[in-house]
XYZ file of C-alpha atoms in Angstrom:
459
model
C 68.699 4.607 -14.987
C 66.355 7.448 -15.965
C 63.323 5.213 -15.354
C 64.539 4.305 -11.853
C 65.192 7.974 -11.088
C 61.683 8.934 -12.244
C 60.195 6.226 -10.036
C 62.119 7.528 -7.025
C 60.954 11.076 -7.748
C 57.313 9.917 -7.989
C 57.615 7.997 -4.739
C 59.137 11.038 -3.037
C 56.354 13.256 -4.366
C 53.698 10.849 -3.094
C 55.404 10.665 0.279
C 55.519 14.461 0.484
C 51.848 14.892 -0.501
C 49.570 15.441 2.505
C 47.100 12.750 3.485
C 43.588 13.183 2.030
C 40.603 14.785 3.724
C 37.365 12.769 3.791
C 33.998 14.517 3.748
C 30.771 12.980 5.083
C 27.323 14.561 4.878
C 24.469 14.221 7.364
C 21.292 15.784 5.956
C 17.884 15.456 7.536
C 16.807 13.654 10.690
C 19.438 11.519 12.395
C 18.382 7.888 12.542
C 19.770 4.358 12.158
C 20.775 5.013 8.532
C 22.684 8.176 9.468
C 24.508 6.372 12.281
C 25.466 3.454 10.036
C 26.717 5.848 7.342
C 28.789 7.951 9.761
C 30.353 4.976 11.560
C 31.277 3.174 8.341
C 32.500 6.468 6.850
C 34.887 7.024 9.761
C 36.205 3.483 9.355
C 36.680 3.948 5.622
C 38.529 7.232 6.201
C 40.937 5.407 8.497
C 41.536 2.781 5.796
C 42.306 5.562 3.303
C 44.862 7.040 5.689
C 43.035 10.374 5.874
C 44.355 13.157 8.072
C 40.913 14.653 8.767
C 37.220 13.776 8.510
C 34.779 16.640 7.934
C 31.104 15.926 8.687
C 28.847 18.489 7.020
C 25.677 18.764 9.112
C 22.189 20.049 8.387
C 19.740 18.346 10.741
C 16.667 19.157 12.861
C 17.689 16.441 15.340
C 16.926 12.759 15.558
C 16.935 9.636 17.671
C 18.963 9.613 20.880
C 20.303 6.089 20.277
C 21.572 6.929 16.777
C 23.124 10.188 18.005
C 25.006 8.388 20.762
C 26.297 5.775 18.314
C 27.758 8.543 16.143
C 29.294 10.293 19.149
C 30.892 7.063 20.383
C 32.489 6.578 16.961
C 33.803 10.174 16.973
C 35.253 9.907 20.469
C 36.997 6.641 19.598
C 38.247 7.859 16.222
C 42.051 7.963 15.776
C 41.459 10.696 13.173
C 40.407 14.282 13.942
C 36.747 14.894 13.181
C 35.457 18.343 12.247
C 31.710 18.954 12.302
C 30.755 21.776 9.963
C 27.212 23.199 9.911
C 26.709 24.217 6.294
C 25.594 25.593 3.891
C 24.116 28.936 4.947
C 20.604 28.364 6.233
C 21.463 24.946 7.680
C 21.117 24.054 11.359
C 22.479 21.651 13.921
C 19.485 21.410 16.236
C 18.969 18.940 19.062
C 21.074 15.834 18.256
C 23.202 17.902 15.858
C 24.327 20.110 18.764
C 25.602 17.084 20.690
C 27.553 15.859 17.656
C 29.038 19.329 17.197
C 30.196 19.367 20.814
C 31.647 15.845 20.553
C 33.760 16.633 17.485
C 37.418 17.619 17.776
C 36.680 20.724 15.691
C 33.350 22.590 15.573
C 32.661 25.034 12.758
C 29.679 26.800 11.247
C 28.937 28.713 8.075
C 27.468 32.226 8.321
C 23.684 32.178 8.513
C 23.488 28.854 10.375
C 22.407 28.058 13.927
C 22.645 25.371 16.594
C 20.927 24.579 19.896
C 17.433 23.556 21.072
C 18.960 20.421 22.549
C 16.233 19.545 25.054
C 15.492 15.804 24.748
C 12.088 14.917 23.363
C 10.027 13.074 25.930
C 9.611 9.349 25.386
C 6.995 6.930 26.571
C 4.160 9.272 27.491
C 2.370 12.512 26.755
C 4.170 15.690 27.694
C 3.158 17.536 30.804
C 2.241 14.503 32.899
C 2.085 15.614 36.534
C 4.871 14.493 38.806
C 4.071 11.975 41.553
C 3.238 13.522 44.932
C 6.262 14.306 47.002
C 8.644 14.198 44.011
C 9.957 17.747 44.272
C 12.668 19.183 42.051
C 16.158 18.670 43.394
C 18.101 21.641 44.689
C 20.343 23.235 42.071
C 24.052 22.625 42.291
C 26.738 25.268 41.988
C 26.588 25.171 38.212
C 22.785 25.466 38.172
C 22.287 28.329 40.631
C 20.320 31.157 39.097
C 19.006 28.973 36.272
C 15.328 28.135 35.920
C 14.151 24.637 36.743
C 13.539 22.204 33.902
C 10.386 22.877 31.945
C 9.201 19.263 32.336
C 7.589 18.553 35.677
C 7.325 14.794 35.823
C 10.103 12.623 37.187
C 10.787 10.839 33.885
C 11.302 14.132 32.050
C 13.574 15.434 34.804
C 15.700 12.320 34.600
C 15.985 12.663 30.835
C 16.861 16.361 31.012
C 19.414 15.839 33.775
C 21.032 12.960 31.898
C 21.180 14.968 28.659
C 22.597 18.018 30.470
C 25.317 15.948 32.117
C 26.134 14.277 28.812
C 26.573 17.481 26.804
C 28.478 19.117 29.701
C 30.948 16.228 29.697
C 31.424 16.613 25.931
C 31.982 20.365 26.324
C 34.572 19.832 29.052
C 36.305 17.170 26.965
C 36.700 19.579 24.009
C 37.306 22.723 26.077
C 34.157 24.522 24.962
C 31.444 26.510 26.729
C 29.816 24.015 29.091
C 27.455 26.565 30.657
C 25.767 27.392 27.366
C 25.665 23.692 26.427
C 23.660 22.924 29.548
C 21.449 25.923 28.918
C 20.705 24.585 25.407
C 19.448 21.391 27.013
C 17.488 22.856 29.914
C 16.044 25.928 28.187
C 16.151 24.872 24.486
C 18.024 28.049 23.504
C 19.724 28.486 20.111
C 22.694 30.460 18.798
C 23.685 31.918 15.445
C 27.146 31.206 14.054
C 28.750 34.547 15.057
C 27.423 34.395 18.625
C 28.488 30.771 18.955
C 32.059 31.719 18.045
C 32.112 34.572 20.595
C 30.807 32.300 23.380
C 33.367 29.558 22.608
C 30.652 27.134 21.571
C 32.420 26.520 18.254
C 36.003 26.956 17.044
C 35.588 28.486 13.583
C 33.217 30.342 11.300
C 34.004 29.525 7.662
C 32.248 30.680 4.503
C 32.746 27.291 2.820
C 34.662 24.056 3.198
C 37.828 25.338 1.501
C 37.867 28.329 3.848
C 37.610 25.976 6.814
C 40.474 23.796 5.564
C 42.673 26.872 5.125
C 41.966 27.942 8.703
C 42.946 24.487 9.942
C 46.382 24.510 8.286
C 49.124 23.870 10.830
C 46.712 23.139 13.727
C 47.564 20.316 16.110
C 44.633 18.175 17.209
C 44.715 15.629 20.047
C 42.927 12.380 19.141
C 42.491 8.953 20.692
C 45.741 7.810 19.009
C 47.807 10.933 19.748
C 48.356 14.429 18.397
C 48.024 15.064 14.653
C 49.232 18.127 12.761
C 46.826 19.128 10.009
C 47.697 20.219 6.471
C 44.267 19.999 4.834
C 44.232 23.009 2.491
C 46.457 21.319 -0.142
C 45.196 17.774 0.473
C 42.947 15.801 -1.847
C 39.281 16.020 -0.810
C 37.374 12.710 -0.962
C 33.582 12.977 -0.701
C 32.048 9.711 0.553
C 28.470 9.644 -0.722
C 25.881 7.401 0.943
C 25.956 3.988 -0.742
C 23.050 1.681 -1.577
C 22.991 0.236 1.931
C 22.579 3.658 3.525
C 19.890 4.636 1.008
C 18.020 1.382 1.639
C 18.216 1.868 5.415
C 16.988 5.436 5.005
C 13.899 4.210 3.165
C 12.960 1.189 5.272
C 13.652 2.842 8.654
C 11.010 5.421 7.886
C 8.293 4.299 10.362
C 5.564 4.728 7.741
C 7.410 2.506 5.258
C 8.155 -0.079 7.957
C 4.464 -0.253 8.922
C 3.440 -0.562 5.265
C 5.936 -3.377 4.693
C 4.690 -5.258 7.729
C 1.059 -4.796 6.663
C 1.762 -6.026 3.121
C 3.683 -8.973 4.548
C 0.868 -10.069 6.867
C -1.842 -9.768 4.223
C 0.368 -11.598 1.726
C 0.718 -14.522 4.120
C -3.036 -14.517 4.823
C -3.647 -14.686 1.063
C -1.201 -17.566 0.729
C -2.844 -19.536 3.556
C -6.304 -18.885 2.092
C -5.162 -19.998 -1.397
C -2.313 -22.492 -0.916
C -0.058 -22.812 -3.917
C -0.386 -19.274 -5.260
C 3.209 -18.631 -4.039
C 3.123 -14.905 -4.908
C 1.461 -13.943 -1.635
C 3.730 -16.188 0.404
C 7.005 -15.080 -1.204
C 6.205 -11.363 -1.359
C 4.544 -11.401 2.055
C 7.430 -13.202 3.738
C 10.035 -10.812 2.307
C 8.037 -7.676 3.188
C 7.300 -8.918 6.695
C 10.936 -9.711 7.505
C 12.197 -6.406 6.081
C 9.526 -4.487 7.981
C 10.340 -6.239 11.268
C 14.074 -5.604 10.722
C 13.387 -1.891 10.198
C 11.155 -1.661 13.272
C 13.755 -3.238 15.556
C 16.126 -0.389 14.616
C 13.558 2.195 15.754
C 12.351 3.113 19.268
C 9.555 0.554 19.308
C 6.643 0.446 21.746
C 6.086 -3.271 22.233
C 2.521 -2.793 23.448
C 1.734 -1.195 20.087
C 3.451 -4.057 18.267
C 1.420 -6.656 20.184
C -1.825 -4.794 19.433
C -0.997 -4.686 15.708
C -0.215 -8.405 15.588
C -3.383 -9.139 17.581
C -5.373 -7.080 15.073
C -3.940 -9.054 12.154
C -4.716 -12.302 14.002
C -8.367 -11.260 14.467
C -8.682 -10.283 10.787
C -7.152 -13.614 9.714
C -9.532 -15.462 12.047
C -12.428 -13.605 10.445
C -11.293 -14.893 7.042
C -11.044 -18.527 8.142
C -13.691 -18.638 10.907
C -16.331 -16.058 9.923
C -17.870 -14.428 12.990
C -19.964 -12.040 10.858
C -17.809 -9.025 11.731
C -17.070 -9.334 15.450
C -13.491 -10.551 15.077
C -12.881 -8.291 12.075
C -14.050 -5.097 13.775
C -11.998 -5.960 16.847
C -8.991 -6.540 14.598
C -9.339 -3.158 12.883
C -9.626 -1.349 16.239
C -6.636 -3.234 17.645
C -4.559 -2.433 14.553
C -5.436 1.277 14.659
C -4.597 1.691 18.357
C -1.354 -0.260 17.963
C -0.240 1.839 14.988
C -0.893 5.052 16.935
C 1.461 4.051 19.765
C 3.896 1.909 17.752
C 6.811 4.384 17.642
C 7.843 5.423 21.151
C 9.105 8.920 20.349
C 7.889 12.359 19.349
C 11.040 13.210 17.390
C 10.109 14.960 14.111
C 10.159 12.713 11.016
C 9.939 9.574 13.151
C 6.208 9.429 13.745
C 3.547 7.591 11.760
C 1.169 10.088 10.097
C -2.444 9.804 11.205
C -3.763 9.800 7.579
C -1.660 6.686 6.871
C -3.044 4.909 9.939
C -6.606 5.836 8.942
C -5.972 4.622 5.362
C -4.609 1.251 6.493
C -7.401 0.813 9.035
C -9.976 1.691 6.359
C -8.447 -0.850 3.973
C -8.575 -3.483 6.720
C -12.201 -2.565 7.430
C -13.117 -2.931 3.756
C -11.378 -6.307 3.708
C -13.398 -7.429 6.724
C -16.592 -6.151 5.065
C -15.785 -8.163 1.920
C -15.138 -11.307 3.979
C -18.413 -10.913 5.899
C -20.345 -10.257 2.662
C -18.982 -13.412 1.046
C -19.815 -15.420 4.157
C -23.413 -14.168 4.211
C -23.801 -14.758 0.464
C -22.493 -18.296 0.828
C -24.861 -18.923 3.712
C -27.916 -17.884 1.624
C -26.965 -20.030 -1.375
C -28.534 -23.418 -1.871
C -26.398 -26.483 -1.575
C -24.914 -27.466 -4.914
C -23.262 -30.732 -4.020
C -24.333 -34.284 -3.165
C -27.979 -35.333 -3.396
C -29.189 -31.738 -3.667
C -27.355 -31.326 -6.938
C -28.459 -34.735 -8.282
C -32.171 -34.245 -7.643
C -33.785 -32.478 -10.597
C -30.844 -33.020 -12.940
C -31.492 -33.883 -16.570
C -29.611 -36.665 -18.352
C -29.974 -39.176 -21.187
C -30.245 -42.906 -20.918
C -27.158 -44.511 -22.368
C -28.252 -48.134 -22.135
C -31.289 -50.161 -21.025
C -31.205 -53.491 -19.244
C -32.369 -56.138 -21.753
C -34.356 -58.231 -19.287
C -35.885 -55.247 -17.479
C -36.820 -52.147 -19.559
C -37.492 -50.230 -16.344
C -33.771 -50.217 -15.520
C -30.863 -48.629 -17.352
C -27.675 -46.602 -17.050
C -26.714 -42.958 -17.530
C -23.737 -40.662 -16.856
C -24.133 -37.732 -14.456
C -21.555 -35.516 -12.712
C -18.743 -37.538 -14.230
C -20.042 -40.813 -12.798
C -22.020 -43.745 -14.254
C -25.281 -44.462 -12.411
C -27.841 -47.265 -12.554
C -31.379 -45.915 -12.792
C -34.920 -47.207 -12.323
C -38.134 -45.772 -13.713
C -41.851 -46.343 -13.428
C -42.143 -46.369 -17.218
C -40.092 -48.319 -19.783
C -36.849 -46.624 -20.795
C -35.265 -46.276 -24.190
C -31.622 -45.451 -25.047
C -31.221 -41.719 -25.650
C -34.372 -40.809 -23.750
C -34.187 -37.643 -21.655
C -34.954 -38.285 -17.999
C -35.059 -36.242 -14.787
C -33.679 -37.533 -11.488
C -36.406 -37.784 -8.854
C -34.582 -39.403 -5.942
C -31.533 -41.338 -4.925
C -31.611 -44.719 -3.270
C -28.032 -45.545 -2.355
C -26.268 -46.238 -5.676
C -29.567 -46.289 -7.597
C -31.251 -43.210 -9.063
C -35.023 -43.025 -9.479
C -35.860 -41.199 -12.724
C -38.801 -40.218 -14.861
C -39.015 -39.316 -18.508
C -38.712 -35.535 -18.790
C -41.701 -34.160 -20.658
C -40.015 -30.749 -20.892
C -37.034 -32.162 -22.732
C -39.306 -34.198 -25.036
C -41.408 -31.129 -25.835
C -38.291 -29.084 -26.630
C -37.035 -31.805 -28.990
C -40.399 -32.011 -30.787
C -40.474 -28.231 -31.207
C -36.978 -28.303 -32.610
C -37.965 -31.010 -35.131
C -40.960 -28.982 -36.281
C-alpha cells in the first residue's frame, strides 16, 4: 500500500514538473554543418517534449542556403525558439541577424551586437557596372528617403531586394522593427543590445541564460502548433552538444579541407593506375575523393572551377602515362590553379580557399610534373637493356660441348639455355663472350679478359 502510494506521488511530481528546456549553440560561420546541427537539434527537442529551445548565437554570418534551412526549421517548429546572442562580446552579424528575426523570441546579452545583413555578392567581382539602361527602380513608400543600394549592378540589386523583402517578412511575422531590418540589409548598419531593445529589434536583454529564462516565465508564445505558456526558470536545462556527425561535417565542409581531400584522392588513384596492385593508393584515394566531392556538393560550388580542376588532373595524369615533356603537365598545373581560385562561388568569410594553399598545391603538382618529365628524359637517354642489346657482349661459361663438333656447345644466359657456335674449339667451363645472335643460335668467342683474370687469381 505504501509502495503504491509512493509511486503515485512520484508520478504526480513528474507530471507537475515543467517540461525541459533544450539549448543549442551556433558558434562561428554558419554552414552546412551548422544547419544540420540546428535542424536535428530542433527535432530532438521535440522528441524530448521540451517547452522551449534556446539557440545561443555567436556568428559573423555564413552561407545563405544554410541560413535559410535553419530559418525554415524554426518557422515550422511546434516549439518556441529563442535566439540568444551571448556571451558578452558575441555578435549575430549577417545570417545571424536573419535567424534572430525568425525566432519566436530574440534576446541579447549586454555588450553584444547584431546587423550588417547585406548579402555578400555571388558569382562575380563586386562593383561590376550595371548594363546600360538598367536604372535603379523608384523607391516604394517604405523606401522613400532611404539611400539606394550600394551595389550598382543588376545582380546585386536583385540580391539586396530579395534579402530586404525576406527579412522584412520575418520582422512582420514576429512583430518586430521591419524598418530597421531593411536598413540592416540595404545599409549594413549594426546595433548594440540596448539600442536593439529600444528599437523593438529584440524582445529581451539578459545578462545570462538563467536571467533570460526568468524573464520568460509565464509568457505565452504562438507557434506553428498553437500557443504555449512558458515556465522555463524551474525547468531542467538540457544542453545538446554537437555530435560526431556535426564535427565531421564541420571539418570536411571547410573548402580548404574539401580541396585537399579531392587532391589526395585524385593523386592516390593516379598512383594506383601507375602501379596496379599497390591497393593503398586506390583505397585511400577513392575514399578521399568521394568524401571531398560530398563536401563540395554541400558548398556553393562554381562548376566552371570544378571542371578546370578535373581537367588539370587529367592533363597531369596524361603526362604520367603519355609523357609530352612538360606540355600537358604545365597546362594541368595552370588549369588546376585557376579552377581552385574560382571553385567556391562566394565571398563569405571562412568559406574561401586561401591563396597560399592554392599556391602550395599547384607547386606540389608542378614538382610532380617535373619529376615525371625528368624520369622520361632519363629513360630516353638510357641504352636498351633488353633483347639482343643485352645479349651482345654478355659473359657466360660453356656448360657442355657437342661431342661430334667441338665448335658448338650450350650455355645458360638470362635464365635461358642457348646453343652457341664459335670459331675456335670450346671446352666445358670456358668463359666466352657473346658476339652476335643468329635466331636461336649465339655466336661466341673465348673471352681473353676472363681468362686473364682467372690466371691472375691462380697466381
